[in-house]
Structures are given as structure tokens and as C-alpha cells.
Coordinates of C-alpha atoms in Angstrom, one line a residue:
X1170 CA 134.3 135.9 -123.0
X1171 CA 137.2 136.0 -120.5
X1172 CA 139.0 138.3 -122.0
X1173 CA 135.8 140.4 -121.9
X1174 CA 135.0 139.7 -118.2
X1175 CA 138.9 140.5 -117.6
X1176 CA 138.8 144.0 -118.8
X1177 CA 134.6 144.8 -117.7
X1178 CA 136.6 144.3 -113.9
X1179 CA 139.6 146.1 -115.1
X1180 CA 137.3 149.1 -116.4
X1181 CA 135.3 149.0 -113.1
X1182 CA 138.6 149.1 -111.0
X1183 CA 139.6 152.1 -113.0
X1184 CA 136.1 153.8 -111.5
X1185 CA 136.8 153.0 -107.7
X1186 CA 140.0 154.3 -107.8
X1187 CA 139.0 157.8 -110.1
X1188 CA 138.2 159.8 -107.0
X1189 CA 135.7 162.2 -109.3
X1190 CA 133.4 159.2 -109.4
X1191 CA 133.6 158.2 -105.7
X1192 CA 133.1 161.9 -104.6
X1193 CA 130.3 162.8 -107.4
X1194 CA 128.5 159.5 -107.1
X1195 CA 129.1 158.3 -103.9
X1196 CA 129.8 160.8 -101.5
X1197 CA 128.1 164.2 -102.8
X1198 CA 124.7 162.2 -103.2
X1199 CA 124.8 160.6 -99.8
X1200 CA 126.2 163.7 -98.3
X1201 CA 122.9 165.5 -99.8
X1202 CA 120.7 163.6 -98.8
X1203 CA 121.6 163.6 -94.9
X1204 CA 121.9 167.1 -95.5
X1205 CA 118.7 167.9 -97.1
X1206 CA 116.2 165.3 -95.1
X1207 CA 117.4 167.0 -91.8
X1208 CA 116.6 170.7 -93.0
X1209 CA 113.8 170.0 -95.1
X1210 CA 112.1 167.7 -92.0
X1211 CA 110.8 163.9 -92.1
X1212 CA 107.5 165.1 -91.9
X1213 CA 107.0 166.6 -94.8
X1214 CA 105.1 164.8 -97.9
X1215 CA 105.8 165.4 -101.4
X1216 CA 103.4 164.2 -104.1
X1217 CA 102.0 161.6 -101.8
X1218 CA 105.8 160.3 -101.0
X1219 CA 106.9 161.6 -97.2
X1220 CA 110.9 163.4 -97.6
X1221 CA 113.1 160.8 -96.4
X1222 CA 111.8 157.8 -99.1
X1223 CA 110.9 160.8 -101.8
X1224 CA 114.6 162.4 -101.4
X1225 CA 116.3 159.0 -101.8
X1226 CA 115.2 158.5 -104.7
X1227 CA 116.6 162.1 -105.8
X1228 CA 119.8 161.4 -104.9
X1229 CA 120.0 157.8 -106.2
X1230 CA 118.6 159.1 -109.1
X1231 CA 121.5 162.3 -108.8
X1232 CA 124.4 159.6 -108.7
X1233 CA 123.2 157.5 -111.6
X1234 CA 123.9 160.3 -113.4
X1235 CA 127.3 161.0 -112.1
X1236 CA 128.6 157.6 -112.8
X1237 CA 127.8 157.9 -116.3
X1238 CA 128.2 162.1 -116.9
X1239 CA 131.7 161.6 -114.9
X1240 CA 132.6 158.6 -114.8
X1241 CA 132.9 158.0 -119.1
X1242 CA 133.0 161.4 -120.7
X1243 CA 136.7 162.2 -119.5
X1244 CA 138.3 158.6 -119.9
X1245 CA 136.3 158.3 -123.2
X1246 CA 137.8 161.5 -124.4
X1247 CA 141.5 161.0 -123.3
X1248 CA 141.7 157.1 -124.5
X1249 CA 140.1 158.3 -127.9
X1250 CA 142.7 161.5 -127.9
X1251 CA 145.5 158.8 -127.4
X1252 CA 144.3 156.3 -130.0
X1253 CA 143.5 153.6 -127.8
X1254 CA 140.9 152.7 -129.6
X1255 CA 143.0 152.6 -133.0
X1256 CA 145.5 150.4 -130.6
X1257 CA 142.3 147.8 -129.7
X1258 CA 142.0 147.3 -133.3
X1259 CA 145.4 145.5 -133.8
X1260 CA 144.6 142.9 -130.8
X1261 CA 142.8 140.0 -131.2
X1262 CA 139.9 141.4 -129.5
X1263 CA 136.2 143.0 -130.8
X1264 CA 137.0 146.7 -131.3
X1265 CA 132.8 146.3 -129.6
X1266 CA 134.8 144.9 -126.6
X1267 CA 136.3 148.9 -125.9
X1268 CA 132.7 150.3 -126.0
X1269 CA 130.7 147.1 -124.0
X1270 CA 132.8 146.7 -121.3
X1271 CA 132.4 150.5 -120.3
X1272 CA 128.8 150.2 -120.6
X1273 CA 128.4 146.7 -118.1
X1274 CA 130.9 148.1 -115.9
X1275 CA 129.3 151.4 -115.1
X1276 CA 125.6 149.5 -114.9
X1277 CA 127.6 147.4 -111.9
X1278 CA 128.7 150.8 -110.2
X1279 CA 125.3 151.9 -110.1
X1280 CA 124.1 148.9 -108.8
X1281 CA 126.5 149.5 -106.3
X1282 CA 125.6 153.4 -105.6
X1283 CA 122.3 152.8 -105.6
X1284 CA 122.4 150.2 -102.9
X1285 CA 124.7 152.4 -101.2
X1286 CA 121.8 155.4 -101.2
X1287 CA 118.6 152.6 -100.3
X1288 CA 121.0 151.0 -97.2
X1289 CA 121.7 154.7 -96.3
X1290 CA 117.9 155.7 -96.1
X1291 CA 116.7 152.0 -94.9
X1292 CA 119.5 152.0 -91.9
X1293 CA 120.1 155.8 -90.9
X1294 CA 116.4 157.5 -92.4
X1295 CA 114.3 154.3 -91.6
X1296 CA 112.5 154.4 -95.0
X1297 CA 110.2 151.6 -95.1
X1298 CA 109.0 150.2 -98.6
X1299 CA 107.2 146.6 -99.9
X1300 CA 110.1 144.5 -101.4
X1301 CA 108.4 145.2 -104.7
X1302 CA 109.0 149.0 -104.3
X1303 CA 112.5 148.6 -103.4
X1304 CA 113.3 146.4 -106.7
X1305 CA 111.1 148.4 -108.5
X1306 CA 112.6 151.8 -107.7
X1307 CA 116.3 150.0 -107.8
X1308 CA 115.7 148.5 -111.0
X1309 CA 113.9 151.5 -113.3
X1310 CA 116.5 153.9 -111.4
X1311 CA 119.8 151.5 -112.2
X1312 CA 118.8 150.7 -115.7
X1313 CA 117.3 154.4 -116.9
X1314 CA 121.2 155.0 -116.4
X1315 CA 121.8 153.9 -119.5
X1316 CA 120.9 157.5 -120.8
X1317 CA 123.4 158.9 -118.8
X1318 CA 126.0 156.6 -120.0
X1319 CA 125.1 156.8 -123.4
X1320 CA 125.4 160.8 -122.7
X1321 CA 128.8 160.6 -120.8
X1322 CA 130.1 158.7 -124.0
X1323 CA 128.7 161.2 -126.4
X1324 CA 130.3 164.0 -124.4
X1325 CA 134.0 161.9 -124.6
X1326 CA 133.3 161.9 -128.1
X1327 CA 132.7 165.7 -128.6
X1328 CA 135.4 167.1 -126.7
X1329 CA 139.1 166.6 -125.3
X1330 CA 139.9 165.5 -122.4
X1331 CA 139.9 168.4 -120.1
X1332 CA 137.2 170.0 -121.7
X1333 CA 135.1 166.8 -121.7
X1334 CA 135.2 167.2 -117.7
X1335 CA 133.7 170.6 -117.9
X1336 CA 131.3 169.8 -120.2
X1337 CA 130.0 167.1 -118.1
X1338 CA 130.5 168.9 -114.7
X1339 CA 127.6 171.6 -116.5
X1340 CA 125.2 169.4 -118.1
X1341 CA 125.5 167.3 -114.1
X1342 CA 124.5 170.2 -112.2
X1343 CA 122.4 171.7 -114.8
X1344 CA 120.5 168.4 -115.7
X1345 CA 120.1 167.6 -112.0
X1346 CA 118.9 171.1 -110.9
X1347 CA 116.3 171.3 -113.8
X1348 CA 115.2 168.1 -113.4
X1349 CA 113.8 168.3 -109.9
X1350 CA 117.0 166.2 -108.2
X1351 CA 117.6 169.2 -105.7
X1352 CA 114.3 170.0 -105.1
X1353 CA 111.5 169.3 -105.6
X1354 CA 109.7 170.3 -109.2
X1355 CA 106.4 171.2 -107.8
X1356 CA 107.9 173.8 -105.5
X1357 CA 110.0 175.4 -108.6
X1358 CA 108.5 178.5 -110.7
X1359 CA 106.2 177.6 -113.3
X1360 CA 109.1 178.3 -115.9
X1361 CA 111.5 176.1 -114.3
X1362 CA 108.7 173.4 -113.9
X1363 CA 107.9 173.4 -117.7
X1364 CA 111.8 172.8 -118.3
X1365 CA 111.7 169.7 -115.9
X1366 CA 109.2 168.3 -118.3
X1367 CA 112.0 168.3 -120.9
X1368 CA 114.3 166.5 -118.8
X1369 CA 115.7 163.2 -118.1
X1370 CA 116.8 163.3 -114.9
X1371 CA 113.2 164.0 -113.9
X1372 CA 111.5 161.7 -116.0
X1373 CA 114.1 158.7 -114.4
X1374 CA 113.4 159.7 -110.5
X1375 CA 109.9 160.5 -111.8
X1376 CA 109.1 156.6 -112.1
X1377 CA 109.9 155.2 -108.9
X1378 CA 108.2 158.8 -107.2
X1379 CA 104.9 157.5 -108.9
X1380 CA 105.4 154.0 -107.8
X1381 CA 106.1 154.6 -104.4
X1382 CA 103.1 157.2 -104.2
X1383 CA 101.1 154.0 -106.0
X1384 CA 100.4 155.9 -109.3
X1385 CA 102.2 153.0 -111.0
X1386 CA 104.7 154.1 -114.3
X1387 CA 103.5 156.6 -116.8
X1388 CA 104.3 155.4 -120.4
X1389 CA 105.0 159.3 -120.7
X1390 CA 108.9 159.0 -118.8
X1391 CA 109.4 155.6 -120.5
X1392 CA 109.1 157.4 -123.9
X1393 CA 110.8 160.3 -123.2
X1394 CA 114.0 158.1 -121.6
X1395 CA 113.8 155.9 -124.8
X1396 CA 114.1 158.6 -127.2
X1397 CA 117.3 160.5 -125.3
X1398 CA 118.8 157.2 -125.2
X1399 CA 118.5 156.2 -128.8
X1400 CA 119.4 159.9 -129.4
X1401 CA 122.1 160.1 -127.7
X1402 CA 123.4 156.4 -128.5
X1403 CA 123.1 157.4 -132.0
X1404 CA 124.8 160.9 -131.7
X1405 CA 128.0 158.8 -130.2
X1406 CA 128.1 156.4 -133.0
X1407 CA 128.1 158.7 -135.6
X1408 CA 130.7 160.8 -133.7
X1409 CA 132.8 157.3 -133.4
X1410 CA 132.2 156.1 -136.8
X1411 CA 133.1 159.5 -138.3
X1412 CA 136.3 160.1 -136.8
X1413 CA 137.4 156.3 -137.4
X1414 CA 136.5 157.4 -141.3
X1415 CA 138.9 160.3 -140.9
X1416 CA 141.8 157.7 -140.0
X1417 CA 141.0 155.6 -142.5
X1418 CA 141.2 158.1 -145.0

């Protein structure tokens, strides 16, 4: 267990000082959202949620998504391209240890970019929610991340290094702008609205929209989040198990 906890703080170090991550999950979010709340107005109401408290939730939502498009996919591809995980395998530690430790470091750092964005729209915004809305939005929002890090993963295991940073550079912008992250999906053509029903990203912000406009969750995004997590989870294990075949052999 303390070797675990030893290299969970030694993969979550490697985050804070990767300055992709701290710009696109900690500054380009926050930086948005300042942005966006001042042109778009305070006044304005969307979906029963007024701009300040409904764009928050965007942007949280936007760097959840970073941390675990960014933050995995690149390291995942060059530590795999350089046989790290071949190198795990002669230490006394769980080969498991490689994969887990990613995984509870990058839940911490969205913890931590999360609080970041609710501090940022609580101090500078003065969004005011019921404690139960704040855990409940910080909660769904940190622990839907999972898809994303199960996705960032999958990415490191499809392509190299540099290309694994592309890849997940696209599917961040394209993901976020589809999914309503930018703005919002019900003032996006009808087209683009029927794509945001096919997205993540929207279904994961979608949950803690509904519970701040006291809809409560829809089954509907908890289904939809399940099934791209157990998709992509199993897409990266294959991908992992495969290639570790093809050393063997």
C-alpha cells in the first residue's frame, strides 16, 4: 500500500508540473469562464439556471475533461512506447499498480480543478447554491471523469506519443463544443443539438444543470455515461492486453 500511495503522489506531481494540464485544465477553463459570464451577462437564465452558476458548471465540466483527454493520453502513450510497463513487470510491484495509480491520481486533480472553478464562481461571480447543490454538482461532475480518463487512456493506447496529443487535443475541442460546454445546446442548430444528445460531455454537465434548476438526475445521462465508460474501459484493455500478447509471443 505504500509503495502504491508513493507513486499515486509521484504520478500526480508529474500532472502539476506538465504545463498542458495546468493550462488546459486550469487556466483555459477559468479563463473562459470570466470571459464568457461578462459577455454573455449575469442576467441571463438558461434552462431555469441564471449564467454565472449554469456556465460554472460548463467549464468545470470542460476541465474534467482535460485532465483526463490531456493529462493520460500522451504519458500513457510515451511510457507504453518506452516499455515502462514491460519494465513494472520485473519489480516487485502489481503490474495493476501502473494503471490504478493514474486513475486515483487524476480523480485528486479534478477534485482540485473543480474546487478551483466553484471558489472562482462562489468568490469572483457570487454564485450562491444549498450545500447539497455544491456536493452534488462537485461530486457527479468529479466522478463522471472517469469517462474521460478511461478515454485519455484508450487514446495512449491507440497512438504514439506525439500523435496521442493531437488526437486528444481534437476529440477535447470537438467533444466540448458538441457537447454544449461553449455554449449552450439549446441555442445551437437543431443538427448540432441532436449531436449533443450523443455526447458525454453534455450528458456529465447535464446532471448538475438539472439539479441546480431542481429537475433532479435523469437516469437517461447516468446510462449513457455508464455505457462510454465501460466502452471505453474495455476498448483500453483489449488494446493493453493485445499488445502485451504480442511481446509475449
Amino acid at each position: 500500500m505504500k509503495a502504491w500511495l508513493l507513486q499515486c503522489k509521484f504520478e500526480m506531481l508529474r500532472n502539476l508540473r506538465n504545463r498542458r494540464f495546468f493550462f488546459f485544465s486550469i487556466l483555459l477553463p477559468v479563463g473562459f469562464y470570466f470571459l464568457y459570464v461578462h459577455l454573455v451577462g449575469k442576467a441571463v437564465v438558461i434552462d431555469g439556471v441564471n449564467w454565472p452558476t449554469y456556465y460554472m458548471i460548463s467549464m468545470a465540466t470542460f476541465g474534467v475533461v482535460g485532465t483526463g483527454l490531456n493529462g493520460l493520453s500522451s504519458r500513457v502513450a510515451y511510457e507504453r512506447t518506452q516499455g515502462w510497463v514491460k519494465l513494472m513487470q520485473t519489480t516487485p510491484q502489481r503490474a495493476s499498480n501502473y494503471i490504478t495509480t493514474k486513475i486515483a491520481a487524476n480523480v485528486l486533480l479534478n477534485i482540485c480543478e473543480v474546487a478551483i472553478l466553484f471558489v472562482a464562481g462562489a468568490a469572483v461571480e457570487h454564485v450562491t447554491m444549498g450545500v447539497g447543490e455544491w456536493m452534488l454538482a462537485a461530486i457527479t461532475t468529479i466522478l463522471g471523469g472517469l469517462v474521460f480518463i478511461a478515454l485519455g487512456i484508450l487514446v495512449g493506447h491507440l497512438a504514439g506519443s506525439d500523435a496521442s496529443q493531437i488526437v486528444a487535443s481534437i476529440l477535447y475541442f470537438l467533444m466540448s463544443i458538441t457537447g454544449g460546454l461553449w455554449m449552450p445546446v439549446s441555442t445551437m442548430p437543431s443538427v448540432m443539438r441532436h449531436i449533443a444528445n450523443f455526447m458525454p460531455t453534455y450528458h456529465l454537465a447535464h446532471i448538475a444543470w438539472n439539479v441546480l434548476a431542481g429537475k433532479g438526475i435523469a437516469v437517461t445521462d447516468i446510462w449513457v455515461l455508464l455505457v462510454y465508460l465501460v466502452v471505453f474501459t474495455g476498448l483500453a484493455v483489449y488494446l493493453a492486453n493485445r499488445r502485451s500478447d504480442a511481446r509475449v509471443a
